[in-house]
Amino acid sequence: MSTSDTRTITESTTIDQVDVRGPRFAAWITTAVLVAVLLLTTFSVPAAAILLGLQATVFAIGAVRGPKHSPYGTIYATFVAPRLSPTSEREPVAPLKFAQVVGFAFAAAGVLGFALGAPTVGTVAAGFALFAAFLNAAFAVCLGCMLYPLAARLRGTQRTAS
């Protein structure tokens, strides 16, 4: 293998991975937002729905553009990462994007619950999203990332069956 081949492999690996501290930082912000959503439900369901809708938008951007280009990823890269030492720990982007899709699904279900007059549904969906975000933030356990291999396998099975 030539030097240029090795460099290409290394560069492509680096492009598809991110500093593990970025997604955990984003999970802390998400945790705070979702706690605020749950607190707001006791005072104003419409305000909770709006805040949860904004969080759903953040999840959607992260799912489409990836963790580096999500709003919280941009905050991390701009303000936090320059103050930290370089990391040797990186994680792949694809499972993180899938986790954002899962977060989006819960947030969207919550917004729909609030909008359709079922605040219990909205609260439970926001609670599930909060549970997942807190697990990632506090214990580095990404539930969406853990589900990713199963989803990828099912998606691969569906393609071969078609």
PDB file of C-alpha atoms in Angstrom:
ATOM      1  CA  MET A   1       0.000   0.000   0.000  1.00  0.00           C
ATOM      2  CA  SER A   2       1.457   3.343  -0.993  1.00  0.00           C
ATOM      3  CA  THR A   3       1.682   6.395   1.251  1.00  0.00           C
ATOM      4  CA  SER A   4      -1.057   8.154  -0.704  1.00  0.00           C
ATOM      5  CA  ASP A   5      -3.368   5.128  -0.227  1.00  0.00           C
ATOM      6  CA  THR A   6      -2.742   5.190   3.537  1.00  0.00           C
ATOM      7  CA  ARG A   7      -3.352   8.935   3.692  1.00  0.00           C
ATOM      8  CA  THR A   8      -6.644   8.567   1.793  1.00  0.00           C
ATOM      9  CA  ILE A   9      -7.841   5.824   4.134  1.00  0.00           C
ATOM     10  CA  THR A  10      -6.871   7.872   7.204  1.00  0.00           C
ATOM     11  CA  GLU A  11      -8.517  11.029   5.853  1.00  0.00           C
ATOM     12  CA  SER A  12     -11.744   9.248   4.983  1.00  0.00           C
ATOM     13  CA  THR A  13     -11.837   7.666   8.449  1.00  0.00           C
ATOM     14  CA  THR A  14     -11.286  11.053  10.088  1.00  0.00           C
ATOM     15  CA  ILE A  15     -14.035  12.654   7.991  1.00  0.00           C
ATOM     16  CA  ASP A  16     -16.555  10.033   9.149  1.00  0.00           C
ATOM     17  CA  GLN A  17     -15.719  10.388  12.856  1.00  0.00           C
ATOM     18  CA  VAL A  18     -16.076  13.088  15.496  1.00  0.00           C
ATOM     19  CA  ASP A  19     -14.596  13.932  18.883  1.00  0.00           C
ATOM     20  CA  VAL A  20     -16.672  12.009  21.451  1.00  0.00           C
ATOM     21  CA  ARG A  21     -16.912  15.086  23.660  1.00  0.00           C
ATOM     22  CA  GLY A  22     -19.000  16.986  21.079  1.00  0.00           C
ATOM     23  CA  PRO A  23     -22.041  14.688  21.126  1.00  0.00           C
ATOM     24  CA  ARG A  24     -21.897  14.514  24.936  1.00  0.00           C
ATOM     25  CA  PHE A  25     -21.852  18.320  25.095  1.00  0.00           C
ATOM     26  CA  ALA A  26     -24.872  18.358  22.786  1.00  0.00           C
ATOM     27  CA  ALA A  27     -26.581  15.775  24.992  1.00  0.00           C
ATOM     28  CA  TRP A  28     -26.140  18.047  28.023  1.00  0.00           C
ATOM     29  CA  ILE A  29     -27.770  20.946  26.189  1.00  0.00           C
ATOM     30  CA  THR A  30     -30.546  18.646  24.973  1.00  0.00           C
ATOM     31  CA  THR A  31     -31.060  17.424  28.538  1.00  0.00           C
ATOM     32  CA  ALA A  32     -31.443  21.003  29.771  1.00  0.00           C
ATOM     33  CA  VAL A  33     -33.891  21.864  26.983  1.00  0.00           C
ATOM     34  CA  LEU A  34     -35.998  18.774  27.640  1.00  0.00           C
ATOM     35  CA  VAL A  35     -36.068  19.435  31.387  1.00  0.00           C
ATOM     36  CA  ALA A  36     -37.307  22.939  30.530  1.00  0.00           C
ATOM     37  CA  VAL A  37     -39.988  21.413  28.279  1.00  0.00           C
ATOM     38  CA  LEU A  38     -41.230  19.190  31.091  1.00  0.00           C
ATOM     39  CA  LEU A  39     -41.236  22.078  33.558  1.00  0.00           C
ATOM     40  CA  LEU A  40     -43.114  24.251  31.070  1.00  0.00           C
ATOM     41  CA  THR A  41     -45.869  21.665  30.718  1.00  0.00           C
ATOM     42  CA  THR A  42     -46.987  22.541  34.249  1.00  0.00           C
ATOM     43  CA  PHE A  43     -47.400  26.219  33.327  1.00  0.00           C
ATOM     44  CA  SER A  44     -47.995  26.446  29.581  1.00  0.00           C
ATOM     45  CA  VAL A  45     -48.476  23.502  27.241  1.00  0.00           C
ATOM     46  CA  PRO A  46     -48.219  25.762  24.140  1.00  0.00           C
ATOM     47  CA  ALA A  47     -44.842  27.098  25.331  1.00  0.00           C
ATOM     48  CA  ALA A  48     -43.670  23.531  25.999  1.00  0.00           C
ATOM     49  CA  ALA A  49     -44.800  22.529  22.505  1.00  0.00           C
ATOM     50  CA  ILE A  50     -42.873  25.418  20.942  1.00  0.00           C
ATOM     51  CA  LEU A  51     -39.683  24.612  22.852  1.00  0.00           C
ATOM     52  CA  LEU A  52     -40.016  20.919  22.013  1.00  0.00           C
ATOM     53  CA  GLY A  53     -40.592  21.885  18.379  1.00  0.00           C
ATOM     54  CA  LEU A  54     -37.331  23.845  18.416  1.00  0.00           C
ATOM     55  CA  GLN A  55     -35.549  20.825  19.881  1.00  0.00           C
ATOM     56  CA  ALA A  56     -37.127  18.640  17.179  1.00  0.00           C
ATOM     57  CA  THR A  57     -35.644  21.030  14.612  1.00  0.00           C
ATOM     58  CA  VAL A  58     -32.209  20.645  16.216  1.00  0.00           C
ATOM     59  CA  PHE A  59     -32.608  16.862  16.053  1.00  0.00           C
ATOM     60  CA  ALA A  60     -33.629  17.061  12.381  1.00  0.00           C
ATOM     61  CA  ILE A  61     -30.624  19.209  11.475  1.00  0.00           C
ATOM     62  CA  GLY A  62     -28.322  16.784  13.311  1.00  0.00           C
ATOM     63  CA  ALA A  63     -29.891  13.819  11.537  1.00  0.00           C
ATOM     64  CA  VAL A  64     -29.454  15.364   8.092  1.00  0.00           C
ATOM     65  CA  ARG A  65     -26.204  17.308   8.414  1.00  0.00           C
ATOM     66  CA  GLY A  66     -24.420  15.324  11.118  1.00  0.00           C
ATOM     67  CA  PRO A  67     -23.163  16.202  14.571  1.00  0.00           C
ATOM     68  CA  LYS A  68     -20.497  18.681  13.447  1.00  0.00           C
ATOM     69  CA  HIS A  69     -23.031  20.819  11.584  1.00  0.00           C
ATOM     70  CA  SER A  70     -25.908  20.676  14.054  1.00  0.00           C
ATOM     71  CA  PRO A  71     -26.596  23.813  16.100  1.00  0.00           C
ATOM     72  CA  TYR A  72     -25.150  22.306  19.299  1.00  0.00           C
ATOM     73  CA  GLY A  73     -22.202  20.861  17.369  1.00  0.00           C
ATOM     74  CA  THR A  74     -21.455  24.306  15.988  1.00  0.00           C
ATOM     75  CA  ILE A  75     -21.507  25.783  19.503  1.00  0.00           C
ATOM     76  CA  TYR A  76     -19.149  23.031  20.657  1.00  0.00           C
ATOM     77  CA  ALA A  77     -16.763  23.513  17.749  1.00  0.00           C
ATOM     78  CA  THR A  78     -16.731  27.300  18.059  1.00  0.00           C
ATOM     79  CA  PHE A  79     -16.615  27.876  21.801  1.00  0.00           C
ATOM     80  CA  VAL A  80     -15.697  24.665  23.631  1.00  0.00           C
ATOM     81  CA  ALA A  81     -13.371  22.554  21.472  1.00  0.00           C
ATOM     82  CA  PRO A  82     -10.720  25.292  21.012  1.00  0.00           C
ATOM     83  CA  ARG A  83     -10.287  25.381  24.812  1.00  0.00           C
ATOM     84  CA  LEU A  84      -9.786  21.608  25.140  1.00  0.00           C
ATOM     85  CA  SER A  85      -6.773  19.465  24.477  1.00  0.00           C
ATOM     86  CA  PRO A  86      -6.854  17.329  21.321  1.00  0.00           C
ATOM     87  CA  THR A  87      -8.692  14.062  21.704  1.00  0.00           C
ATOM     88  CA  SER A  88      -7.638  10.578  20.770  1.00  0.00           C
ATOM     89  CA  GLU A  89     -11.186   9.287  21.221  1.00  0.00           C
ATOM     90  CA  ARG A  90     -13.448   9.522  18.213  1.00  0.00           C
ATOM     91  CA  GLU A  91     -16.735   7.917  17.247  1.00  0.00           C
ATOM     92  CA  PRO A  92     -18.403   7.259  13.904  1.00  0.00           C
ATOM     93  CA  VAL A  93     -20.946   9.735  12.552  1.00  0.00           C
ATOM     94  CA  ALA A  94     -23.565   7.323  11.148  1.00  0.00           C
ATOM     95  CA  PRO A  95     -24.804   6.010  14.533  1.00  0.00           C
ATOM     96  CA  LEU A  96     -24.931   9.576  15.861  1.00  0.00           C
ATOM     97  CA  LYS A  97     -27.061  10.672  12.920  1.00  0.00           C
ATOM     98  CA  PHE A  98     -29.381   7.723  13.541  1.00  0.00           C
ATOM     99  CA  ALA A  99     -29.633   8.704  17.215  1.00  0.00           C
ATOM    100  CA  GLN A 100     -30.728  12.170  16.074  1.00  0.00           C
ATOM    101  CA  VAL A 101     -33.450  10.551  13.957  1.00  0.00           C
ATOM    102  CA  VAL A 102     -34.670   8.663  17.039  1.00  0.00           C
ATOM    103  CA  GLY A 103     -34.602  11.889  19.072  1.00  0.00           C
ATOM    104  CA  PHE A 104     -36.516  13.638  16.319  1.00  0.00           C
ATOM    105  CA  ALA A 105     -39.170  10.898  16.333  1.00  0.00           C
ATOM    106  CA  PHE A 106     -39.757  11.310  20.078  1.00  0.00           C
ATOM    107  CA  ALA A 107     -39.749  15.106  19.888  1.00  0.00           C
ATOM    108  CA  ALA A 108     -42.119  15.119  16.901  1.00  0.00           C
ATOM    109  CA  ALA A 109     -44.458  12.707  18.711  1.00  0.00           C
ATOM    110  CA  GLY A 110     -44.367  15.024  21.705  1.00  0.00           C
ATOM    111  CA  VAL A 111     -45.135  18.106  19.633  1.00  0.00           C
ATOM    112  CA  LEU A 112     -48.023  16.279  17.962  1.00  0.00           C
ATOM    113  CA  GLY A 113     -49.320  15.165  21.340  1.00  0.00           C
ATOM    114  CA  PHE A 114     -49.269  18.726  22.645  1.00  0.00           C
ATOM    115  CA  ALA A 115     -50.771  20.122  19.427  1.00  0.00           C
ATOM    116  CA  LEU A 116     -53.596  17.576  19.302  1.00  0.00           C
ATOM    117  CA  GLY A 117     -54.668  18.171  22.892  1.00  0.00           C
ATOM    118  CA  ALA A 118     -53.000  15.112  24.385  1.00  0.00           C
ATOM    119  CA  PRO A 119     -50.472  16.668  26.762  1.00  0.00           C
ATOM    120  CA  THR A 120     -49.827  13.314  28.439  1.00  0.00           C
ATOM    121  CA  VAL A 121     -48.562  11.916  25.133  1.00  0.00           C
ATOM    122  CA  GLY A 122     -46.380  15.007  24.670  1.00  0.00           C
ATOM    123  CA  THR A 123     -45.004  14.752  28.187  1.00  0.00           C
ATOM    124  CA  VAL A 124     -44.248  11.025  27.930  1.00  0.00           C
ATOM    125  CA  ALA A 125     -42.524  11.454  24.552  1.00  0.00           C
ATOM    126  CA  ALA A 126     -40.444  14.346  25.906  1.00  0.00           C
ATOM    127  CA  GLY A 127     -39.644  12.201  28.959  1.00  0.00           C
ATOM    128  CA  PHE A 128     -38.344   9.358  26.785  1.00  0.00           C
ATOM    129  CA  ALA A 129     -36.185  11.800  24.830  1.00  0.00           C
ATOM    130  CA  LEU A 130     -34.916  13.263  28.115  1.00  0.00           C
ATOM    131  CA  PHE A 131     -34.042   9.795  29.427  1.00  0.00           C
ATOM    132  CA  ALA A 132     -31.997   9.034  26.307  1.00  0.00           C
ATOM    133  CA  ALA A 133     -30.263  12.428  26.294  1.00  0.00           C
ATOM    134  CA  PHE A 134     -29.377  12.185  29.987  1.00  0.00           C
ATOM    135  CA  LEU A 135     -27.964   8.664  29.576  1.00  0.00           C
ATOM    136  CA  ASN A 136     -25.700   9.955  26.826  1.00  0.00           C
ATOM    137  CA  ALA A 137     -24.688  13.110  28.682  1.00  0.00           C
ATOM    138  CA  ALA A 138     -24.025  11.597  32.095  1.00  0.00           C
ATOM    139  CA  PHE A 139     -22.924   8.055  31.307  1.00  0.00           C
ATOM    140  CA  ALA A 140     -21.841   8.133  27.623  1.00  0.00           C
ATOM    141  CA  VAL A 141     -24.568   5.611  26.764  1.00  0.00           C
ATOM    142  CA  CYS A 142     -26.104   6.510  23.415  1.00  0.00           C
ATOM    143  CA  LEU A 143     -29.304   4.478  23.041  1.00  0.00           C
ATOM    144  CA  GLY A 144     -29.775   5.497  19.399  1.00  0.00           C
ATOM    145  CA  CYS A 145     -26.195   4.470  18.673  1.00  0.00           C
ATOM    146  CA  MET A 146     -26.844   1.112  20.301  1.00  0.00           C
ATOM    147  CA  LEU A 147     -29.918   0.599  18.093  1.00  0.00           C
ATOM    148  CA  TYR A 148     -28.051   1.647  14.945  1.00  0.00           C
ATOM    149  CA  PRO A 149     -26.521  -1.784  14.111  1.00  0.00           C
ATOM    150  CA  LEU A 150     -29.963  -3.385  14.309  1.00  0.00           C
ATOM    151  CA  ALA A 151     -31.494  -0.692  12.104  1.00  0.00           C
ATOM    152  CA  ALA A 152     -28.622  -0.971   9.622  1.00  0.00           C
ATOM    153  CA  ARG A 153     -29.017  -4.745   9.514  1.00  0.00           C
ATOM    154  CA  LEU A 154     -32.777  -4.472   8.973  1.00  0.00           C
ATOM    155  CA  ARG A 155     -32.264  -1.891   6.256  1.00  0.00           C
ATOM    156  CA  GLY A 156     -29.725  -4.170   4.558  1.00  0.00           C
ATOM    157  CA  THR A 157     -32.113  -7.123   4.847  1.00  0.00           C
ATOM    158  CA  GLN A 158     -34.947  -5.149   3.287  1.00  0.00           C
ATOM    159  CA  ARG A 159     -32.736  -4.140   0.343  1.00  0.00           C
ATOM    160  CA  THR A 160     -31.659  -7.699  -0.378  1.00  0.00           C
ATOM    161  CA  ALA A 161     -35.241  -8.985  -0.031  1.00  0.00           C
ATOM    162  CA  SER A 162     -36.578  -6.499  -2.567  1.00  0.00           C
TER     163      SER A 162
END
